[in-house]
Short mmCIF file of C-alpha atoms in Angstrom, two decimals:
data_model
loop_
_atom_site.label_atom_id
_atom_site.label_comp_id
_atom_site.label_asym_id
_atom_site.label_seq_id
_atom_site.Cartn_x
_atom_site.Cartn_y
_atom_site.Cartn_z
CA MET A 13 0.77 -3.90 21.31
CA SER A 14 3.19 -1.13 22.14
CA GLU A 15 4.17 -0.79 25.79
CA LYS A 16 3.38 2.90 25.83
CA ASP A 17 0.20 3.89 24.04
CA TRP A 18 0.29 6.55 21.38
CA PRO A 19 -1.85 9.64 22.07
CA LEU A 20 -5.48 9.60 21.03
CA TYR A 21 -6.81 11.74 18.18
CA GLU A 22 -10.35 12.58 17.12
CA VAL A 23 -11.14 12.32 13.42
CA PHE A 24 -13.51 14.52 11.44
CA VAL A 25 -14.34 13.77 7.81
CA ARG A 26 -16.00 16.00 5.24
CA SER A 27 -18.02 13.63 3.09
CA ARG A 28 -18.23 16.05 0.15
CA ALA A 29 -17.71 19.65 -0.76
CA GLY A 30 -20.25 21.98 0.82
CA LEU A 31 -20.89 19.85 3.90
CA SER A 32 -19.17 20.36 7.21
CA HIS A 33 -16.67 17.98 8.77
CA LYS A 34 -18.33 15.38 10.92
CA HIS A 35 -16.88 13.42 13.81
CA VAL A 36 -16.37 9.82 12.72
CA GLY A 37 -14.28 8.32 15.51
CA SER A 38 -10.87 8.27 17.06
CA LEU A 39 -7.50 6.57 16.66
CA HIS A 40 -4.03 6.31 18.14
CA ALA A 41 -0.96 7.74 16.41
CA ALA A 42 2.54 8.85 17.36
CA ASP A 43 2.05 12.35 15.94
CA ALA A 44 -0.21 14.46 13.74
CA ALA A 45 1.25 13.30 10.43
CA MET A 46 0.75 9.65 11.34
CA ALA A 47 -2.73 10.41 12.65
CA LEU A 48 -3.70 11.82 9.26
CA GLU A 49 -2.45 8.70 7.46
CA HIS A 50 -4.20 6.41 9.91
CA ALA A 51 -7.41 8.40 9.54
CA ARG A 52 -7.19 8.01 5.77
CA ASP A 53 -6.70 4.25 6.12
CA ILE A 54 -9.33 3.66 8.76
CA TYR A 55 -12.10 6.11 7.97
CA THR A 56 -11.96 6.88 4.24
CA ARG A 57 -11.20 3.53 2.65
CA ARG A 58 -14.69 3.21 1.25
CA ALA A 59 -14.62 6.67 -0.33
CA GLU A 60 -16.33 8.31 2.66
CA GLY A 61 -14.62 11.66 2.35
CA VAL A 62 -12.78 14.42 0.54
CA SER A 63 -11.14 16.10 3.54
CA ILE A 64 -9.96 15.07 7.00
CA TRP A 65 -9.46 17.06 10.21
CA ILE A 66 -7.54 15.67 13.15
CA VAL A 67 -7.66 17.01 16.70
CA GLN A 68 -5.73 15.59 19.61
CA SER A 69 -8.39 14.27 21.95
CA ASP A 70 -7.11 16.06 25.05
CA ALA A 71 -7.56 19.36 23.17
CA VAL A 72 -11.31 18.79 23.05
CA ILE A 73 -13.17 20.64 25.78
CA ALA A 74 -16.31 18.72 26.59
CA SER A 75 -19.39 19.52 28.63
CA ASP A 76 -19.88 17.55 31.81
CA PRO A 77 -22.56 14.84 31.40
CA SER A 78 -23.88 15.66 34.88
CA ASP A 79 -24.70 19.18 33.67
CA LYS A 80 -26.98 17.76 31.00
CA GLU A 81 -30.26 18.82 32.62
CA MET A 82 -29.08 22.33 33.41
CA LEU A 83 -27.59 22.89 30.00
CA PHE A 84 -30.00 21.25 27.60
CA GLU A 85 -33.38 20.34 29.01
CA ARG A 86 -34.65 23.90 29.25
CA ALA A 87 -34.51 24.15 25.45
CA GLN A 88 -36.97 21.30 24.94
CA ASP A 89 -40.16 23.25 25.67
CA LYS A 90 -39.23 26.16 23.43
CA ALA A 91 -40.59 24.78 20.19
CA TYR A 92 -40.80 28.28 18.73
CA ARG A 93 -37.00 28.28 18.49
CA HIS A 94 -37.09 25.49 15.92
CA PRO A 95 -37.50 26.59 12.30
CA THR A 96 -40.22 24.01 11.71
CA PHE A 97 -42.76 26.48 10.35
CA TYR A 98 -41.08 26.85 6.96
CA THR A 99 -41.54 24.66 3.92
CA ILE A 100 -38.18 23.61 2.57
CA PRO A 101 -37.82 23.43 -1.23
CA ASP A 102 -37.10 19.96 -2.56
CA GLU A 103 -33.86 21.16 -4.13
CA VAL A 104 -32.33 21.84 -0.72
CA GLU A 105 -30.77 18.53 0.21
CA ASN A 106 -28.65 19.39 3.20
CA LEU A 107 -30.13 21.65 5.82
CA MET B 17 0.22 -4.23 -28.58
CA THR B 18 3.16 -2.85 -30.50
CA ALA B 19 4.58 -4.90 -33.34
CA ALA B 20 8.16 -4.62 -32.07
CA ALA B 21 7.50 -6.85 -29.06
CA SER B 22 6.30 -10.43 -29.35
CA GLY B 23 3.29 -11.68 -27.42
CA THR B 24 5.55 -13.99 -25.43
CA GLU B 25 7.71 -11.12 -24.22
CA LEU B 26 4.67 -9.04 -23.31
CA PHE B 27 3.19 -12.04 -21.46
CA GLN B 28 6.44 -12.46 -19.52
CA TYR B 29 6.53 -8.77 -18.69
CA LEU B 30 2.93 -8.80 -17.46
CA LEU B 31 3.72 -11.80 -15.25
CA ARG B 32 6.63 -9.88 -13.72
CA LEU B 33 4.44 -6.90 -12.91
CA GLY B 34 1.45 -8.98 -11.81
CA ASP B 35 3.39 -11.58 -9.81
CA THR B 36 5.40 -8.90 -8.03
CA SER B 37 2.19 -7.18 -6.91
CA LEU B 38 0.54 -10.47 -5.97
CA VAL B 39 3.41 -11.90 -3.94
CA LEU B 40 4.05 -8.65 -2.07
CA GLY B 41 0.31 -8.23 -1.49
CA HIS B 42 0.15 -11.73 -0.02
CA ARG B 43 3.21 -11.13 2.14
CA LEU B 44 1.64 -7.98 3.59
CA SER B 45 -1.65 -9.76 4.16
CA GLU B 46 0.22 -12.15 6.48
CA TRP B 47 0.41 -9.22 8.91
CA CYS B 48 -3.38 -9.03 9.14
CA GLY B 49 -4.25 -9.36 12.83
CA HIS B 50 -0.59 -9.26 13.88
CA GLY B 51 0.33 -5.60 13.30
CA PRO B 52 2.12 -3.65 16.03
CA ALA B 53 -0.97 -1.45 16.50
CA LEU B 54 -4.51 -1.73 15.20
CA GLU B 55 -4.01 1.33 12.99
CA GLU B 56 -0.87 -0.07 11.37
CA ASP B 57 -2.55 -3.41 10.90
CA LEU B 58 -5.22 -1.70 8.83
CA ALA B 59 -2.69 0.40 6.94
CA LEU B 60 -0.80 -2.69 5.82
CA ALA B 61 -4.00 -4.53 4.93
CA ASN B 62 -4.99 -1.56 2.78
CA ILE B 63 -1.69 -1.64 0.97
CA ALA B 64 -1.98 -5.40 0.51
CA LEU B 65 -5.42 -4.98 -1.05
CA ASP B 66 -4.13 -2.28 -3.42
CA LEU B 67 -1.42 -4.65 -4.60
CA ILE B 68 -3.74 -7.64 -5.00
CA GLY B 69 -6.11 -5.41 -6.98
CA GLN B 70 -3.27 -4.49 -9.33
CA ALA B 71 -2.30 -8.14 -9.64
CA ARG B 72 -5.81 -9.08 -10.73
CA LEU B 73 -5.85 -6.53 -13.54
CA LEU B 74 -2.35 -7.45 -14.70
CA LEU B 75 -2.84 -11.22 -14.60
CA GLN B 76 -6.22 -10.91 -16.29
CA TYR B 77 -4.55 -9.06 -19.12
CA ALA B 78 -1.64 -11.53 -19.12
CA GLY B 79 -4.17 -14.33 -19.65
CA THR B 80 -5.68 -12.47 -22.60
CA VAL B 81 -2.27 -11.85 -24.16
CA GLU B 82 -1.28 -15.49 -23.68
CA GLY B 83 -4.43 -16.48 -25.55
CA ILE B 84 -5.00 -20.04 -24.29
CA GLY B 85 -7.88 -19.16 -22.00
CA ARG B 86 -6.17 -18.90 -18.60
CA SER B 87 -7.93 -16.58 -16.16
CA GLU B 88 -6.23 -14.49 -13.47
CA ASP B 89 -7.21 -17.18 -10.94
CA ASP B 90 -5.60 -19.90 -13.06
CA LEU B 91 -2.41 -17.85 -13.23
CA ALA B 92 -2.39 -16.96 -9.55
CA TYR B 93 -3.38 -20.32 -8.05
CA LEU B 94 -2.28 -22.98 -10.49
CA ARG B 95 1.30 -22.04 -11.32
CA ASP B 96 4.25 -23.39 -9.36
CA GLY B 97 7.15 -21.32 -8.06
CA ARG B 98 9.37 -21.71 -11.09
CA ASP B 99 6.62 -20.22 -13.27
CA TYR B 100 6.37 -17.15 -11.08
CA ARG B 101 8.20 -14.06 -12.33
CA ASN B 102 8.11 -11.76 -9.29
CA LEU B 103 11.15 -9.89 -8.00
CA LEU B 104 13.11 -11.76 -5.33
CA LEU B 105 12.83 -8.76 -3.01
CA VAL B 106 9.08 -9.06 -2.53
CA GLU B 107 9.07 -12.76 -1.60
CA GLN B 108 11.48 -12.23 1.30
CA PRO B 109 9.87 -13.06 4.68
CA ASN B 110 8.20 -10.38 6.76
CA GLY B 111 10.63 -10.65 9.70
CA HIS B 112 9.90 -8.02 12.34
CA TYR B 113 7.94 -4.89 11.50
CA GLY B 114 11.12 -2.99 10.61
CA ASP B 115 12.13 -5.71 8.13
CA THR B 116 8.73 -5.43 6.46
CA ILE B 117 9.02 -1.65 6.33
CA ALA B 118 12.54 -1.79 4.86
CA ARG B 119 11.43 -4.25 2.16
CA GLN B 120 8.42 -2.06 1.38
CA PHE B 121 10.54 1.09 1.30
CA LEU B 122 13.08 -0.34 -1.14
CA PHE B 123 10.28 -1.62 -3.36
CA ASP B 124 8.08 1.49 -3.15
CA ALA B 125 10.95 3.75 -4.23
CA PHE B 126 11.14 1.61 -7.36
CA ALA B 127 7.38 1.19 -7.85
CA VAL B 128 6.68 4.93 -7.76
CA GLU B 129 9.18 5.52 -10.55
CA LEU B 130 8.21 2.43 -12.54
CA TRP B 131 4.47 3.09 -12.50
CA ALA B 132 4.92 6.79 -13.25
CA ASP B 133 6.68 5.76 -16.46
CA LEU B 134 4.10 3.08 -17.19
CA THR B 135 1.33 5.71 -17.29
CA ARG B 136 2.94 6.65 -20.62
CA SER B 137 3.15 3.05 -21.86
CA SER B 138 2.35 2.50 -25.54
CA ASP B 139 0.18 -0.39 -24.35
CA ALA B 140 -3.22 1.11 -23.54
CA HIS B 141 -4.08 -1.63 -21.02
CA ILE B 142 -0.90 -1.15 -19.03
CA ALA B 143 -1.24 2.63 -19.16
CA ALA B 144 -4.78 2.33 -17.77
CA VAL B 145 -3.66 0.11 -14.89
CA ALA B 146 -0.80 2.52 -14.23
CA GLY B 147 -3.17 5.49 -13.99
CA LYS B 148 -4.75 3.81 -10.98
CA ALA B 149 -1.64 2.14 -9.59
CA ILE B 150 0.54 5.24 -9.47
CA LYS B 151 -1.76 6.92 -6.93
CA GLU B 152 -1.61 3.81 -4.78
CA HIS B 153 2.17 3.55 -4.95
CA GLN B 154 2.59 7.21 -4.09
CA TYR B 155 0.67 6.59 -0.88
CA HIS B 156 2.57 3.38 -0.12
CA TRP B 157 5.81 5.31 -0.54
CA ARG B 158 4.63 7.96 1.86
CA HIS B 159 3.78 5.30 4.42
CA SER B 160 6.99 3.26 4.15
CA SER B 161 9.39 6.21 3.86
CA GLY B 162 7.72 7.83 6.87
CA TRP B 163 8.32 4.70 8.92
CA MET B 164 11.93 4.43 7.71
CA ILE B 165 12.55 7.89 9.17
CA ARG B 166 10.70 7.15 12.39
CA LEU B 167 12.50 3.87 13.03
CA GLY B 168 15.90 4.81 11.58
CA ASP B 169 16.01 8.06 13.51
CA GLY B 170 14.25 6.52 16.52
CA THR B 171 15.93 4.75 19.42
CA ASP B 172 19.35 3.09 19.33
CA ASP B 173 17.61 -0.26 19.15
CA SER B 174 15.27 0.69 16.28
CA HIS B 175 18.17 2.31 14.40
CA ALA B 176 20.31 -0.82 14.69
CA ARG B 177 17.45 -3.06 13.58
CA MET B 178 16.69 -0.90 10.54
CA GLN B 179 20.33 -0.81 9.52
CA ALA B 180 20.48 -4.61 9.79
CA ALA B 181 17.26 -4.93 7.76
CA LEU B 182 18.73 -2.73 5.02
CA GLU B 183 21.95 -4.76 4.87
CA GLN B 184 19.93 -7.96 4.67
CA LEU B 185 17.68 -6.78 1.83
CA TRP B 186 20.11 -4.68 -0.17
CA PRO B 187 21.39 -7.57 -2.36
CA TYR B 188 17.82 -7.98 -3.66
CA THR B 189 17.59 -4.44 -5.05
CA GLY B 190 19.90 -4.92 -8.04
CA GLU B 191 17.44 -7.17 -9.85
CA MET B 192 14.77 -4.44 -10.01
CA LEU B 193 17.10 -1.98 -11.68
CA THR B 194 19.05 -4.24 -14.06
CA PRO B 195 17.36 -4.78 -17.42
CA ASP B 196 17.40 -8.14 -19.19
CA ASP B 197 16.18 -9.15 -22.68
CA VAL B 198 12.50 -8.87 -21.80
CA ASP B 199 12.97 -5.44 -20.19
CA GLU B 200 14.91 -4.28 -23.25
CA ALA B 201 12.23 -5.55 -25.64
CA MET B 202 9.58 -3.67 -23.62
CA ARG B 203 11.64 -0.52 -23.64
CA ALA B 204 12.20 -0.76 -27.41
CA ALA B 205 8.45 -1.13 -27.93
CA ARG B 206 7.82 1.78 -25.53
CA ILE B 207 5.68 -0.52 -23.41
CA GLY B 208 8.03 -0.51 -20.44
CA PRO B 209 10.44 2.08 -19.06
CA ASP B 210 14.18 2.41 -19.44
CA LEU B 211 15.41 0.80 -16.21
CA ALA B 212 18.79 2.48 -16.64
CA ALA B 213 16.98 5.83 -16.36
CA ILE B 214 15.00 4.67 -13.32
CA GLU B 215 18.11 3.65 -11.40
CA PRO B 216 19.37 7.20 -10.62
CA ARG B 217 15.84 8.26 -9.66
CA TRP B 218 15.57 5.26 -7.32
CA ASN B 219 18.94 6.07 -5.81
CA ALA B 220 17.96 9.69 -5.25
CA ARG B 221 14.71 8.72 -3.51
CA VAL B 222 16.31 6.08 -1.33
CA GLY B 223 19.35 8.24 -0.57
CA ALA B 224 17.31 11.24 0.58
CA VAL B 225 15.22 9.17 3.00
CA LEU B 226 18.22 7.23 4.32
CA THR B 227 19.98 10.49 5.11
CA GLU B 228 16.94 11.74 6.99
CA SER B 229 16.68 8.36 8.74
CA THR B 230 20.34 8.64 9.84
CA LEU B 231 20.87 5.24 8.21
CA THR B 232 23.89 4.28 6.12
CA ARG B 233 23.38 3.21 2.52
CA PRO B 234 24.82 -0.32 2.21
CA ASP B 235 27.56 -0.87 -0.35
CA ASP B 236 26.53 -2.32 -3.70
CA GLY B 237 28.10 -5.76 -3.57
CA TRP B 238 26.92 -9.05 -5.04
CA MET B 239 23.34 -8.70 -6.23
CA GLN B 240 20.91 -11.61 -6.20
CA ARG B 241 18.91 -12.19 -9.36
CA GLY B 242 16.68 -14.83 -10.91
CA GLY B 243 13.14 -13.94 -9.84
CA LYS B 244 12.34 -12.41 -13.21
CA THR B 245 13.20 -15.70 -14.94
CA GLY B 246 11.68 -18.06 -12.37
CA ARG B 247 14.65 -18.87 -10.12
CA HIS B 248 13.44 -18.01 -6.64
CA SER B 249 14.56 -18.17 -3.04
CA GLU B 250 13.18 -21.01 -0.93
CA HIS B 251 10.65 -18.62 0.63
CA LEU B 252 8.39 -18.41 -2.41
CA GLY B 253 7.38 -22.08 -2.29
CA HIS B 254 6.09 -21.77 1.26
CA LEU B 255 4.18 -18.62 0.41
CA LEU B 256 2.53 -20.22 -2.62
CA ALA B 257 1.68 -23.37 -0.70
CA GLU B 258 -0.38 -21.31 1.70
CA MET B 259 -1.81 -18.93 -0.88
CA GLN B 260 -2.86 -21.68 -3.29
CA SER B 261 -3.99 -24.38 -0.85
CA VAL B 262 -7.70 -23.53 -0.80
CA HIS B 263 -7.97 -23.19 -4.55
CA ARG B 264 -6.13 -26.45 -5.10
CA ALA B 265 -8.15 -28.32 -2.47
CA TYR B 266 -11.47 -27.09 -3.86
CA PRO B 267 -10.91 -26.47 -7.60
CA GLY B 268 -13.46 -24.16 -9.13
CA ALA B 269 -15.09 -23.32 -5.79
CA THR B 270 -16.89 -19.98 -5.71
CA TRP B 271 -18.22 -17.92 -2.83
#
């Protein structure tokens, strides 16, 4: 292994047109161009995607796990906020 | 098949294409688990699999053209070194990562041009393989030329190692670009490309990347040849011994 680790990147793959990019994992690379090639080799070799986004991991701003209760638990008893009262037509595959 | 070329010449030509892909694919697979970083390990394994996939299609077709019932496995696992027709360049040992990259770079610059021309081959089988292979080679070229620039224009140490790798491998590049009787027969039948026309395109590709890599193009001196007619360096025998050992120990085994 290299003595000095390459920076970490997060990889997002769009599986097909019309869907949004989804986080699939991370990888190390020396720069953005190499990160894109590595992402292609690691995460799309079984035809998983049609588009890749790369974000340097330290650019991701994440919520603090210890804030979990304050941030998210209050939403759990508000069932009326979920659109579960509609019937979805069969033709709509991705909602 | 076109009438102008004999089946024997086409068979020989298919062995050259197929064996070159197979031997280079096997060489790259030797890196599996030993790459300088996990990501590069996977990148090389991907490239190796592309090449082995090409070799299967080409040797399968070679067996059909030969017409005595040999399968791609028979051709890959049951021929000895002197019956192999791969370029000498691709059988050269992996060395350090920079050596492997330099070998790949010199080959990819050729393969991208060769397979682009082969998409227009008068032989429908070869043209079909080329339609798939050209996309693979374009990516391989992007990978190897990118690394040439990174390592050539990297540290003093990486620069010196890449320059040494180039000098070491340069004498094996002439064989790719110099046509012999089989190449000429393929060109006449419009099955294969005009190697004389590929040479300036190869030089332009290699030259542009070497300039960006701050590396010096070695002088064209004595060029090694013989791979295309079965005269190989001592390295091929060792490679085949490993590649063929399982098949020869357990003939006909399936899994």
